[in-house]
C-alpha angles and dihedrals in degrees: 000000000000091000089062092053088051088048084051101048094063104082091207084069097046091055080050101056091043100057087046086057093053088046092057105043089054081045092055099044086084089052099051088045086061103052098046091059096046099047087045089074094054117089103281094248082061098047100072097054094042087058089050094045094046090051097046092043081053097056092044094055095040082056105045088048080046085066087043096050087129098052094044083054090066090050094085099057114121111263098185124337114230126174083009104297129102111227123202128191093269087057088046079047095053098040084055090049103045090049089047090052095047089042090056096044100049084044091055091035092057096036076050102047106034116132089198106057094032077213115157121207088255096034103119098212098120127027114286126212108300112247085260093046098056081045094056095053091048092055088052088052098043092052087051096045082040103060097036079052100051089039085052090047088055099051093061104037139034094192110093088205087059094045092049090050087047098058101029084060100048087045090055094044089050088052089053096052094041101084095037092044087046101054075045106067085030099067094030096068085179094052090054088065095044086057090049088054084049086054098049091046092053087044093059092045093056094044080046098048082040090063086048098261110140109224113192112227096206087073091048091053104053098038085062093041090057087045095057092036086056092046097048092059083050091055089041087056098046094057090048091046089042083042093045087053 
């Protein structure tokens, strides 16, 4: 305890842990919109506990990385160059997880958009996932979000305290939005495809920073503010027009 007060008193390191909070809270917006699609699908009695239990699941595996920081480290080493480029095991992780990610967003956006079914996304007609099914997706996703996260974390800091704030913060931040973000999505039908858009965009950047293209956030990010900014005027302008009629 008194070493992190120590860490703490140094305001270099403040400045430090603050901008890591930032960092993965932005980081863990992609996760959370994940999960809120995806337990939106489950019976509603089920939801609530899936999102506790994916965010939870979240926090666990970012700290258990957090004991292993100099494992993960190694996990960048190059393993075989091909196309002139050395990937390592977090590249392979990323690439699995960025296809996973496109796979599963074109899959919601044409059970969404098919003219034949009529189905909507949270239209009961057909099964949806089981409850450990939709678990089971969230823990690939976690491990994937966990380790860009910790890698992230690692790169900023060299102080472990720091790293475990950092990360219990943006969980429990993440725990707080989840139920809001998720009624949300649920009763915005066109903001669920704009987050599957969302989904399918971070997809192709993982698969991109896997093959060893550096993609700079900073783009992605805005790119997806702008597009929710534009879509909440859109929802704006649809009440005063449903208001005005």
């Amino acid at each position: 305890m008194t070493d992190l007060f120590a860490i703490l008193a140094d305001p270099t390191n403040l400045v430090a842990l603050a901008a890591l909070v930032t960092m993965e809270v932005v980081l863990g917006i992609d996760n959370l919109i994940f999960i809120s699609i995806l337990t939106n699908k489950l019976p509603e009695a089920m939801r609530g506990k899936a999102r506790t239990i994916g965010i939870a699941l979240a926090l666990g595996l970012r700290l258990v990385l957090l004991s292993f920081v100099a494992f993960i480290v190694t996990l960048t080493k190059p393993l075989f160059e091909a196309f002139g480029h050395g990937f390592s095991w977090r590249d392979l992780i990323l690439i699995a997880g960025g296809l996973f990610l496109v796979w599963k967003a074109t899959k919601e956006i044409h059970h969404n958009v098919d003219a034949n079914s009529g189905d909507d996304m949270f239209e009961k007609k057909g099964p949806g996932p089981s409850f450990g099914a939709a678990i089971f997706q969230i823990i690939l996703l976690d491990l994937v979000f966990s380790i860009d996260s910790i890698i992230t974390a690692v790169g900023m800091t060299d102080h472990v305290p720091i790293m475990f704030i950092a990360v219990i913060s943006a969980v429990t931040v993440m725990l707080l939005a989840s139920a809001p973000l998720a009624r949300f999505i649920e009763k915005n039908p066109t903001v669920v495809m704009l987050a599957l858009a969302f989904l399918f965009m971070i997809g192709m950047t993982l698969i991109a920073e896997g093959s060893g293209v550096h993609v700079p956030k900073g783009y992605i990010y805005a790119a997806m503010a702008f597009s929710a900014l534009v879509e909440a005027l859109n929802i704006f302008a649809r009440r005063r027009r449903a208001k005005a009629g």
